[in-house]
């Protein structure tokens, strides 16, 4: 029986990236549907859960993607609300690659350095990946500062994550060089999660920093968010600090994404969100 993956994308045009990884993860056929949201998904979910016998339902799964994390989370909850008894299929949330990218990033750090008690700063962290990185760092015992150019955006993101994941994050404004330096005071770990082409730290800001031990930038396009690091860096030492670049992280992200797709087809009751995906990533890094 063919493994069918239904990709519900909140954007009008579904992601090509997610389609490729879905096939590489073992799906026999991927149906991509754009413009899906909490109010128009019911009949699509019903079509997935009613059509196959119980022993075959594990061969159908749903992937929720798109660039808007809030919309993805609402859609994810709406999909799950249609399930009852054994009328369900496995489902995964990864809006904008938020869960797999964040899980790969934090798991790599967790396998190379102790996170418990460290001060970690997530620069430009109110986007999907930054939010999830902040959550996973906090769940690993770090004290996390989440920055945005606007204080109210940082505060709102922190409140939403506290409500959803029961973590405590410190909202911080970092709108210029001075406030960014202040945000890094006493920090051991810094993540860059800005959009492509936005520089968050110049070379002197991190190379001469007294307390920073680890830098990780998830950006996979030039120029890097941190001047002087390379996208292919993976646990490379520079200026006494461990460095992770976007492509260095990306290799594990892709492997993790494929592993999660494969896991969807092991049973019909898999629910892959941030916590589960992070657990998978940690097992992968610690087994390596």
Short mmCIF file of C-alpha atoms in Angstrom, two decimals, residues 85-211:
data_model
loop_
_atom_site.label_atom_id
_atom_site.label_comp_id
_atom_site.label_asym_id
_atom_site.label_seq_id
_atom_site.Cartn_x
_atom_site.Cartn_y
_atom_site.Cartn_z
CA UNK A 85 -10.87 6.94 18.52
CA UNK A 86 -8.83 5.21 15.79
CA UNK A 87 -10.02 7.59 13.09
CA UNK A 88 -6.77 9.50 12.91
CA UNK A 89 -3.55 9.70 10.95
CA UNK A 90 -0.10 10.89 11.92
CA UNK A 91 0.55 14.62 11.63
CA UNK A 92 3.62 16.87 11.71
CA UNK A 93 4.01 20.65 12.13
CA UNK A 94 7.05 22.38 10.62
CA UNK A 95 6.01 25.86 9.50
CA UNK A 96 8.93 27.50 7.71
CA UNK A 97 11.09 24.61 8.91
CA UNK A 98 10.75 25.98 12.44
CA UNK A 99 10.78 22.71 14.35
CA UNK A 100 13.37 20.77 12.36
CA UNK A 101 15.77 23.71 12.00
CA UNK A 102 15.48 24.68 15.66
CA UNK A 103 15.75 21.10 16.88
CA UNK A 104 18.83 20.41 14.76
CA UNK A 105 20.47 23.65 15.90
CA UNK A 106 19.91 23.21 19.62
CA UNK A 107 20.63 19.47 19.55
CA UNK A 108 24.03 20.14 17.93
CA UNK A 109 24.88 22.59 20.69
CA UNK A 110 23.55 20.25 23.35
CA UNK A 111 25.85 17.50 22.09
CA UNK A 112 28.94 19.72 22.29
CA UNK A 113 28.39 21.99 25.31
CA UNK A 114 26.37 22.05 28.52
CA UNK A 115 23.29 24.25 28.14
CA UNK A 116 22.08 24.05 31.73
CA UNK A 117 22.42 27.43 33.44
CA UNK A 118 23.97 29.19 30.43
CA UNK A 119 22.71 32.58 29.29
CA UNK A 120 21.59 32.24 25.67
CA UNK A 121 20.53 35.11 23.41
CA UNK A 122 18.38 34.57 20.33
CA UNK A 123 18.87 37.61 18.11
CA UNK A 124 15.99 38.58 15.79
CA UNK A 125 14.15 35.74 17.47
CA UNK A 126 10.46 36.47 16.92
CA UNK A 127 10.26 34.51 13.65
CA UNK A 128 9.25 30.83 13.51
CA UNK A 129 12.77 29.40 13.85
CA UNK A 130 13.86 31.87 16.51
CA UNK A 131 10.83 31.18 18.64
CA UNK A 132 11.36 27.43 18.56
CA UNK A 133 15.09 27.76 19.25
CA UNK A 134 14.29 29.87 22.30
CA UNK A 135 11.82 27.27 23.57
CA UNK A 136 14.23 24.36 23.13
CA UNK A 137 17.10 26.24 24.77
CA UNK A 138 14.86 27.02 27.75
CA UNK A 139 13.69 23.43 27.98
CA UNK A 140 17.36 22.39 28.03
CA UNK A 141 18.00 24.56 31.08
CA UNK A 142 19.37 27.75 29.51
CA UNK A 143 18.33 31.24 30.57
CA UNK A 144 17.05 32.71 27.33
CA UNK A 145 16.84 36.28 26.11
CA UNK A 146 14.73 36.76 22.99
CA UNK A 147 15.39 39.93 21.02
CA UNK A 148 13.49 41.95 18.47
CA UNK A 149 13.92 45.42 17.03
CA UNK A 150 10.71 46.29 18.87
CA UNK A 151 10.21 45.49 22.55
CA UNK A 152 6.48 44.83 22.18
CA UNK A 153 7.09 42.16 19.52
CA UNK A 154 9.56 40.39 21.76
CA UNK A 155 7.18 40.58 24.72
CA UNK A 156 4.29 39.17 22.67
CA UNK A 157 6.38 36.28 21.35
CA UNK A 158 7.60 35.42 24.85
CA UNK A 159 4.04 35.43 26.22
CA UNK A 160 2.83 33.13 23.45
CA UNK A 161 5.64 30.63 24.02
CA UNK A 162 5.14 30.69 27.77
CA UNK A 163 1.48 29.86 27.22
CA UNK A 164 2.13 27.09 24.71
CA UNK A 165 5.28 25.49 26.16
CA UNK A 166 5.38 26.65 29.80
CA UNK A 167 8.84 28.20 29.44
CA UNK A 168 10.11 31.51 30.80
CA UNK A 169 11.91 33.79 28.35
CA UNK A 170 13.23 37.33 28.78
CA UNK A 171 12.06 39.79 26.10
CA UNK A 172 14.78 42.24 25.03
CA UNK A 173 14.91 45.03 22.47
CA UNK A 174 17.96 44.99 20.16
CA UNK A 175 17.42 47.69 17.57
CA UNK A 176 20.95 49.05 17.14
CA UNK A 177 24.58 48.25 17.94
CA UNK A 178 24.36 49.58 21.49
CA UNK A 179 21.24 47.64 22.47
CA UNK A 180 22.58 44.49 20.80
CA UNK A 181 25.78 44.68 22.85
CA UNK A 182 23.66 45.18 25.96
CA UNK A 183 21.57 42.13 25.11
CA UNK A 184 24.75 40.02 24.94
CA UNK A 185 26.08 41.11 28.33
CA UNK A 186 27.22 38.03 30.28
CA UNK A 187 25.92 35.63 27.61
CA UNK A 188 27.67 32.37 26.72
CA UNK A 189 25.54 31.42 23.69
CA UNK A 190 24.13 33.49 20.85
CA UNK A 191 21.90 32.40 17.98
CA UNK A 192 21.25 34.45 14.86
CA UNK A 193 17.84 33.91 13.32
CA UNK A 194 17.40 36.96 11.10
CA UNK A 195 16.21 36.99 7.52
CA UNK A 196 18.80 36.40 4.82
CA UNK A 197 21.20 39.27 4.23
CA UNK A 198 20.75 40.94 7.62
CA UNK A 199 23.94 41.26 9.66
CA UNK A 200 23.32 40.99 13.39
CA UNK A 201 26.89 41.13 14.72
CA UNK A 202 30.06 42.49 13.17
CA UNK A 203 33.30 40.58 13.64
CA UNK A 204 34.64 42.64 16.53
CA UNK A 205 31.38 42.38 18.47
CA UNK A 206 31.68 38.62 18.83
CA UNK A 207 35.41 38.00 18.40
CA UNK A 208 36.28 40.31 21.30
CA UNK A 209 33.36 39.36 23.53
CA UNK A 210 34.55 38.22 26.95
CA UNK A 211 31.91 35.61 27.82
#
